[in-house]
């Protein structure tokens, strides 16, 4: 049986997909969290540092409007401020790992919830629960989910947002780690979405695990790994 070909994602890089600069510091952080022998405290600490970088990068993709202020010297500074409302949307449960960093950067930000779980046999996502701001269609959304493998969960979450009137160009998907298969699936269906990620893995294996991978992010972050 011939192994499936990993899709090309070159056309999405730098446009739909923004990969964090692969600095020595970022690779050092990833080295800790990818180590299967890393303790939970180490995993959480180093993951949070990367998540903060991702949140800041995601916020940088939102629209800004001119805003003038006076400096302590009395001079004018031609600055910027966010042009419209913002909310975060967490894909439960792993996405909750990213909420704290968003709240630290944007105190008081509204955060909605979507619960989508993947069937372990069929690998297909199932939507179980949503709780979102009533005016979400008028907001810019940071969609928070650390892992995008096949892209099925992301597509389900985007379907929920689209059905509520959120334009896909108003969504920035803040993602910790992904693979070409997931990028191709999501960007092929939603070409105007922006994705910010810290790592693009080589491929999925036959069990839909990313290689070289990170394991089950949610289980490792919350200490429920089996």
CSV table of C-alpha atoms in Angstrom, one decimal:
chain,number,residue,atom,x,y,z
A,1,UNK,CA,0.0,0.0,0.0
A,2,UNK,CA,1.4,3.4,-1.0
A,3,UNK,CA,1.8,6.0,1.7
A,4,UNK,CA,-0.2,9.2,1.2
A,5,UNK,CA,1.8,12.1,-0.2
A,6,UNK,CA,2.4,15.0,2.1
A,7,UNK,CA,0.7,18.0,0.6
A,8,UNK,CA,2.7,21.1,-0.5
A,9,UNK,CA,2.0,24.2,1.5
A,10,UNK,CA,4.4,26.7,0.0
A,11,UNK,CA,1.6,28.9,-1.4
A,12,UNK,CA,0.2,29.4,2.1
A,13,UNK,CA,3.5,30.2,3.9
A,14,UNK,CA,3.8,33.9,4.6
A,15,UNK,CA,0.2,34.6,3.5
A,16,UNK,CA,-2.4,32.5,5.2
A,17,UNK,CA,0.2,30.9,7.5
A,18,UNK,CA,2.6,32.9,9.7
A,19,UNK,CA,5.3,30.7,11.2
A,20,UNK,CA,7.1,32.2,14.2
A,21,UNK,CA,10.8,33.0,13.4
A,22,UNK,CA,12.7,29.8,14.1
A,23,UNK,CA,15.2,31.3,16.4
A,24,UNK,CA,17.6,29.4,18.7
A,25,UNK,CA,15.5,30.4,21.7
A,26,UNK,CA,12.3,29.0,20.2
A,27,UNK,CA,14.0,25.8,19.2
A,28,UNK,CA,15.4,25.5,22.7
A,29,UNK,CA,11.9,25.9,24.2
A,30,UNK,CA,10.6,23.2,21.8
A,31,UNK,CA,13.4,20.9,22.7
A,32,UNK,CA,12.3,20.9,26.3
A,33,UNK,CA,8.6,20.3,25.6
A,34,UNK,CA,9.2,17.6,23.0
A,35,UNK,CA,11.3,15.6,25.4
A,36,UNK,CA,9.2,12.7,26.5
A,37,UNK,CA,10.9,12.7,29.8
A,38,UNK,CA,10.1,16.4,30.6
A,39,UNK,CA,8.1,16.8,33.8
A,40,UNK,CA,4.8,18.6,33.8
A,41,UNK,CA,6.2,21.7,35.4
A,42,UNK,CA,8.8,22.0,32.7
A,43,UNK,CA,6.3,21.3,30.0
A,44,UNK,CA,3.8,24.0,31.2
A,45,UNK,CA,6.4,26.6,31.8
A,46,UNK,CA,8.1,26.4,28.4
A,47,UNK,CA,4.8,26.0,26.6
A,48,UNK,CA,3.5,29.2,28.2
A,49,UNK,CA,6.5,31.1,26.9
A,50,UNK,CA,5.8,30.0,23.4
A,51,UNK,CA,2.1,30.6,23.7
A,52,UNK,CA,2.8,34.2,24.8
A,53,UNK,CA,4.8,34.7,21.6
A,54,UNK,CA,2.0,33.3,19.5
A,55,UNK,CA,-0.6,35.5,21.2
A,56,UNK,CA,1.5,38.6,20.5
A,57,UNK,CA,2.0,37.6,16.9
A,58,UNK,CA,-1.7,36.9,16.5
A,59,UNK,CA,-2.7,40.3,17.9
A,60,UNK,CA,-0.3,41.9,15.4
A,61,UNK,CA,-2.4,40.6,12.6
A,62,UNK,CA,-5.5,42.5,13.7
A,63,UNK,CA,-6.5,45.9,12.2
A,64,UNK,CA,-5.4,49.1,13.8
A,65,UNK,CA,-6.6,52.7,13.5
A,66,UNK,CA,-4.6,55.9,13.9
A,67,UNK,CA,-4.6,57.3,17.5
A,68,UNK,CA,-2.7,60.4,18.5
A,69,UNK,CA,-1.5,60.9,22.1
A,70,UNK,CA,0.6,63.5,23.9
A,71,UNK,CA,3.9,62.4,25.4
A,72,UNK,CA,5.2,63.6,28.8
A,73,UNK,CA,7.2,66.2,26.9
A,74,UNK,CA,4.0,67.7,25.5
A,75,UNK,CA,4.7,66.5,21.9
A,76,UNK,CA,2.3,64.5,19.7
A,77,UNK,CA,2.9,60.9,19.0
A,78,UNK,CA,1.1,59.4,16.0
A,79,UNK,CA,0.2,56.0,17.3
A,80,UNK,CA,-2.2,53.2,16.7
A,81,UNK,CA,-5.0,51.3,18.6
A,82,UNK,CA,-7.1,48.3,17.9
A,83,UNK,CA,-9.7,49.3,15.4
A,84,UNK,CA,-12.6,47.1,16.6
A,85,UNK,CA,-13.7,44.6,19.2
A,86,UNK,CA,-11.8,41.4,20.0
A,87,UNK,CA,-12.7,38.1,21.5
A,88,UNK,CA,-11.0,34.8,22.1
A,89,UNK,CA,-12.6,31.5,21.3
A,90,UNK,CA,-11.2,28.5,23.0
A,91,UNK,CA,-11.5,25.0,21.5
A,92,UNK,CA,-11.9,22.9,24.7
A,93,UNK,CA,-10.0,21.4,26.4
A,94,UNK,CA,-6.5,21.9,25.1
A,95,UNK,CA,-7.3,25.5,24.0
A,96,UNK,CA,-7.8,26.4,27.7
A,97,UNK,CA,-4.0,26.3,28.0
A,98,UNK,CA,-3.8,29.4,25.9
A,99,UNK,CA,-6.5,31.5,27.7
A,100,UNK,CA,-4.2,32.7,30.5
A,101,UNK,CA,-1.7,34.2,28.2
A,102,UNK,CA,-4.5,36.0,26.2
A,103,UNK,CA,-5.9,37.4,29.4
A,104,UNK,CA,-2.5,38.5,30.6
A,105,UNK,CA,-2.0,40.5,27.4
A,106,UNK,CA,-5.7,41.7,27.0
A,107,UNK,CA,-7.3,42.0,30.5
A,108,UNK,CA,-11.1,41.8,30.4
A,109,UNK,CA,-11.2,40.2,26.9
A,110,UNK,CA,-14.3,38.2,26.2
A,111,UNK,CA,-13.7,34.5,25.7
A,112,UNK,CA,-16.1,32.0,24.1
A,113,UNK,CA,-16.0,28.2,24.2
A,114,UNK,CA,-16.4,25.5,21.7
A,115,UNK,CA,-16.2,21.8,22.7
A,116,UNK,CA,-15.3,19.5,19.8
A,117,UNK,CA,-13.9,16.0,20.4
A,118,UNK,CA,-12.4,13.6,17.9
A,119,UNK,CA,-13.6,10.1,17.7
A,120,UNK,CA,-10.6,7.9,18.5
A,121,UNK,CA,-11.7,5.3,16.0
A,122,UNK,CA,-13.0,7.3,13.0
A,123,UNK,CA,-10.8,10.4,13.8
A,124,UNK,CA,-13.8,12.5,12.9
A,125,UNK,CA,-14.7,15.6,15.0
A,126,UNK,CA,-18.0,15.9,16.9
A,127,UNK,CA,-19.4,19.2,18.1
A,128,UNK,CA,-20.8,19.0,21.7
A,129,UNK,CA,-21.1,22.5,23.1
A,130,UNK,CA,-20.8,26.2,22.2
A,131,UNK,CA,-20.9,29.4,24.4
A,132,UNK,CA,-20.0,32.5,22.5
A,133,UNK,CA,-20.6,36.3,22.7
A,134,UNK,CA,-23.9,37.3,21.2
A,135,UNK,CA,-22.2,40.0,19.1
A,136,UNK,CA,-19.4,37.7,17.9
A,137,UNK,CA,-20.2,38.5,14.2
A,138,UNK,CA,-19.1,42.1,14.8
A,139,UNK,CA,-15.8,41.1,16.5
A,140,UNK,CA,-12.3,39.9,15.4
A,141,UNK,CA,-11.7,36.5,16.8
A,142,UNK,CA,-8.6,34.8,18.1
A,143,UNK,CA,-9.4,31.1,17.7
A,144,UNK,CA,-7.2,29.2,20.3
A,145,UNK,CA,-6.3,25.6,19.8
A,146,UNK,CA,-2.7,24.3,20.3
A,147,UNK,CA,-2.9,21.3,17.9
A,148,UNK,CA,-4.0,21.1,14.3
A,149,UNK,CA,-3.4,17.6,12.9
A,150,UNK,CA,-5.9,16.6,10.2
A,151,UNK,CA,-7.6,20.0,10.4
A,152,UNK,CA,-11.0,18.4,11.2
A,153,UNK,CA,-11.5,20.2,14.6
A,154,UNK,CA,-10.4,23.5,13.2
A,155,UNK,CA,-12.8,23.2,10.2
A,156,UNK,CA,-15.7,22.4,12.7
A,157,UNK,CA,-14.9,25.4,14.8
A,158,UNK,CA,-14.7,27.7,11.7
A,159,UNK,CA,-18.0,26.3,10.6
A,160,UNK,CA,-19.6,27.3,13.9
A,161,UNK,CA,-18.1,30.8,13.6
A,162,UNK,CA,-19.2,31.1,10.0
A,163,UNK,CA,-22.7,30.0,10.8
A,164,UNK,CA,-22.9,32.9,13.3
A,165,UNK,CA,-21.8,35.4,10.7
A,166,UNK,CA,-18.1,35.8,11.5
A,167,UNK,CA,-16.2,36.5,8.3
A,168,UNK,CA,-13.2,34.2,7.9
A,169,UNK,CA,-10.9,37.2,7.3
A,170,UNK,CA,-11.8,38.3,10.9
A,171,UNK,CA,-10.4,35.1,12.3
A,172,UNK,CA,-6.8,34.6,13.4
A,173,UNK,CA,-6.2,31.0,14.4
A,174,UNK,CA,-3.5,30.9,17.1
A,175,UNK,CA,-2.0,27.4,16.9
A,176,UNK,CA,1.0,25.9,18.7
A,177,UNK,CA,1.9,23.1,16.4
A,178,UNK,CA,0.6,21.7,13.0
A,179,UNK,CA,1.4,19.7,9.9
A,180,UNK,CA,1.1,20.2,6.2
A,181,UNK,CA,-2.0,18.0,6.1
A,182,UNK,CA,-3.9,20.3,8.5
A,183,UNK,CA,-2.7,23.5,6.8
A,184,UNK,CA,-3.8,22.2,3.4
A,185,UNK,CA,-7.2,21.1,4.7
A,186,UNK,CA,-8.0,24.4,6.5
A,187,UNK,CA,-6.5,26.9,4.1
A,188,UNK,CA,-8.0,25.1,1.1
A,189,UNK,CA,-11.5,25.6,2.5
A,190,UNK,CA,-10.8,29.0,4.2
A,191,UNK,CA,-8.3,30.9,2.1
A,192,UNK,CA,-8.8,34.2,3.9
A,193,UNK,CA,-8.1,32.9,7.4
A,194,UNK,CA,-4.8,33.7,9.1
A,195,UNK,CA,-2.9,31.0,11.0
A,196,UNK,CA,-0.1,31.7,13.5
A,197,UNK,CA,1.9,28.7,14.6
A,198,UNK,CA,5.3,28.0,16.2
A,199,UNK,CA,6.0,24.7,14.4
A,200,UNK,CA,5.1,22.8,11.2
A,201,UNK,CA,5.8,19.1,11.6
A,202,UNK,CA,6.9,16.7,8.9
A,203,UNK,CA,3.7,14.7,8.4
A,204,UNK,CA,1.0,12.6,10.1
A,205,UNK,CA,1.4,8.9,10.6
A,206,UNK,CA,-1.2,6.3,10.0
A,207,UNK,CA,-2.8,7.0,13.4
A,208,UNK,CA,-3.0,10.7,12.7
A,209,UNK,CA,-0.2,11.6,15.1
A,210,UNK,CA,2.2,14.3,14.1
A,211,UNK,CA,5.8,13.4,13.5
A,212,UNK,CA,8.2,14.0,15.1
A,213,UNK,CA,5.5,15.5,17.3
A,214,UNK,CA,4.8,16.5,20.8
A,215,UNK,CA,2.4,13.9,22.1
A,216,UNK,CA,-1.1,14.8,23.4
A,217,UNK,CA,-0.7,18.5,24.3
A,218,UNK,CA,-3.8,18.7,26.5
A,219,UNK,CA,-2.9,15.6,28.5
A,220,UNK,CA,0.7,16.7,29.0
A,221,UNK,CA,-0.3,20.3,29.9
A,222,UNK,CA,-3.0,19.4,32.4
A,223,UNK,CA,-1.3,16.4,33.8
A,224,UNK,CA,-3.8,13.8,32.6
A,225,UNK,CA,-1.5,11.9,30.3
A,226,UNK,CA,-2.0,8.2,30.4
